[in-house]
Amino acid sequence: MAHWLKSQLTKLGATDIQLKDLGIQEHTKDLALPPVVLARFGTDANKKNILIYGHYDVQPALKEDGWNTEPFELVEQGDCLYGRGATDDKGPVISWLNILQAHNELKLELPVNLVFCFEGMEESGSLGLDDLIIAEKDKYFKGVDAVCISDNYWLGTTHPVLTYGVRGCSYYSITISGPAADLHSGLFGGVVHEPMIDLSHIFAKLTDPQGKILIPGIKEMVAPLTPEEDKLYDTINFDLEGFEQNIGSKTVLHDNVKDALQARWRYPSLSIHGVEGAFYNPGAKTVIPAKVVGKFSIRTVPNIEPRKLDEVVFKYVNEVFASLKSKNTLKVELVHDGDYWVSDPHNWSFRAARKATKAVWGVEPDLTREGGSIPITLSFQNNLNTSVILLPMGRGDDGAHSTNEKINVSNYIEGTKTLGSYLHFIAEEEKDA
Amino acid sequence: MAHWLKSQLTKLGATDIQLKDLGIQEHTKDLALPPVVLARFGTDANKKNILIYGHYDVQPALKEDGWNTEPFELVEQGDCLYGRGATDDKGPVISWLNILQAHNELKLELPVNLVFCFEGMEESGSLGLDDLIIAEKDKYFKGVDAVCISDNYWLGTTHPVLTYGVRGCSYYSITISGPAADLHSGLFGGVVHEPMIDLSHIFAKLTDPQGKILIPGIKEMVAPLTPEEDKLYDTINFDLEGFEQNIGSKTVLHDNVKDALQARWRYPSLSIHGVEGAFYNPGAKTVIPAKVVGKFSIRTVPNIEPRKLDEVVFKYVNEVFASLKSKNTLKVELVHDGDYWVSDPHNWSFRAARKATKAVWGVEPDLTREGGSIPITLSFQNNLNTSVILLPMGRGDDGAHSTNEKINVSNYIEGTKTLGSYLHFIAEEEKDA
Ligand SMILES: [Zn+2]
Ligand SMILES: [Zn+2]
Ligand SMILES: [Zn+2]
Ligand SMILES: [Zn+2]
């Protein structure tokens, strides 16, 4: 699709089009990474430079997974366009091309210079993109004033949103080793320290069943909730009952929207994912696992520093283990981490997007955050030293990674107008000091 | 091998030889269960009737598993006979035939009547044997005075033992259900009650890391340790350091032989086996498992009644779960159970075996129990209403279910003498009232 994008961009009058080779994928012999497509539209030194990011790769899809239509044919039914990538993220990428086309056909001058960056590895962790951003920050990306990304979704199905934050994630493993090999519980039960019992005791000390993290020092790192920030949540359109219907159970920890959304977006959370090395099949096996690896992760928010977090996690897990007085051995390790990202939802880029939303949709957008991480957001912000905005087109029920992915026609059309208007409003908006 | 046994028994003068058909294995179309071989030797109404149990089936074995010799050829090297079944349980079965042969060749009259029961499904759970015992208790097995089984091992490698007990096992599952499908921890972490967190809290309340069961009502069911029973442990030959070398770690809960063996044989223990439904692969997955099934089991001892145990387990697990105030749902269930077996190690059968051991080995046997269950022992005791003794020939390092299974030549010869002597001593021993 990189070449298709190149030809479209060429036709539309983009310049300096480059397909950036990212080399061979690690641990493969000759699997070339799909190139990042870079292009410019306009180079007027008196205009602001807006970087547009999108991705042209998609999740895998097979009709037999449960699609009602061919996943790789775009099918219009009712108000919806069905097809893999409709909302994530081919739809929004093409809407940027539509904006160029509209300006061309209407002979309207674009009020800003655009720098396009479309990658093809987003669904596989944006391999290589970080390095490219760093390499090009003073070259292709020099002078970028703001970054706009349309690759997430409304919170619900009726109200447009602007997204100003995502949580980070630090993933840990706890390895507890006892005997050299698995033992039979008949012969050894009650005789040896069991790694799985030790691990259960540590797991139970990580968080309480109400989601309160029990590791000291984390709460203290969380940026206090200001009255101003708290107020942002007062008007957000969110339906807790619909949310419970979505997950298929009435097991939400909170009884009101504000607590639920703050827990999801602006507070850390700890999840226990599972255990490697223990018995996991159906049925019954009377085994004492010799070595178990417990996996848990913490979603991070401002101002939790990953290295400081590792420190308090390692210290606490080791202390809890010491208190168990077990003769087994424990090792706690960071598996991977990604930092949180947060922006000022009142900065000039958000002000422009707010005006654009109001102009197109006739309502104030909700200001949202996301629970999960989008690492590339942070990479743009830090490396280009600029503001990033997430300006979604699709709805919360689009089914981005699911079967029957769709985008509503109305969202596509009004969303495209919103993105286009954003360019006009940000051209006029005074940059923050 | 049933037919080989039949021809050997015929040659040796056994009578009333029957190959008992156990029918077709459940869930198969036409897989016939191997028959149980029944035979008599002597029918003198003035003699005691001793039932001899053994099994002619063995564990699977392939040379490439790590055998130094062909597993299904008997190879003599040094003091050892190597081969699958050498010690479990073809060796002991054939030693009973050797005893008949020796009496025949020496023209010695057997002082008891023997009733042989050799099965071919022991390594697969003795399918069908229970039903056969019940069906034949007033027929083929009518009038049995005592049961002798040679199908376990010395505790160590130097000292003969008599075994008078095995623990039972009650295996439980705890199912905790939350959302309808697995969730992403980025989107839902901190927002929903996580089944895996609830389960961890319950697991941690089952037993402490020192092996103390935390479920109330179990300790109270355990038969008190009498000074007489306690004394049995004073003289047992057991090397805790060698035991730790065997399991490959210094993680034994106890610092002395008596506590370790009592914990292994005469006290209950609780082991946590694993979790079904959680993430169990290597690597990292940011999943909130929607439904997890925790598996644990309790090894049971006198006088824990299985139904009473279920009651206290179910009550406790439900109470702990209620205290978590989780909105998830919990179900705790018994997966399977098998009762403990214990005999009076001073009864007439054990007295005879003790005299036989002393006569052959020149030492008092250690009185041992086993941590794991041997359900058929209990079935003989209960259905035939008679005393059962476990009188092993092999050593603790024979590797019954492992590669390079062996029996020492000296154990085979002296063990055969011991079993033969047992028949003579029990003939003379006065039956307990
Ligand atoms: Zn995407
Ligand atoms: Zn995606
Ligand atoms: Zn056996
Ligand atoms: Zn066996």
Tab-separated table of C-alpha atoms and ligand atoms in Angstrom, chain B residues 55 88-89 122-123 151 153 401, ligand 3:
chain	number	residue	atom	x	y	z
B	55	HIS	CA	0.151	-56.014	38.783
B	88	ASP	CA	7.211	-52.116	39.620
B	89	ASP	CA	5.736	-54.663	39.647
B	122	GLU	CA	-2.731	-50.600	37.836
B	123	GLU	CA	-0.708	-47.919	36.057
B	151	ASP	CA	4.163	-52.927	45.176
B	153	TYR	CA	9.509	-49.356	48.090
B	401	HIS	CA	8.328	-44.723	36.884
C	3	ZN	ZN	3.133	-50.548	41.035
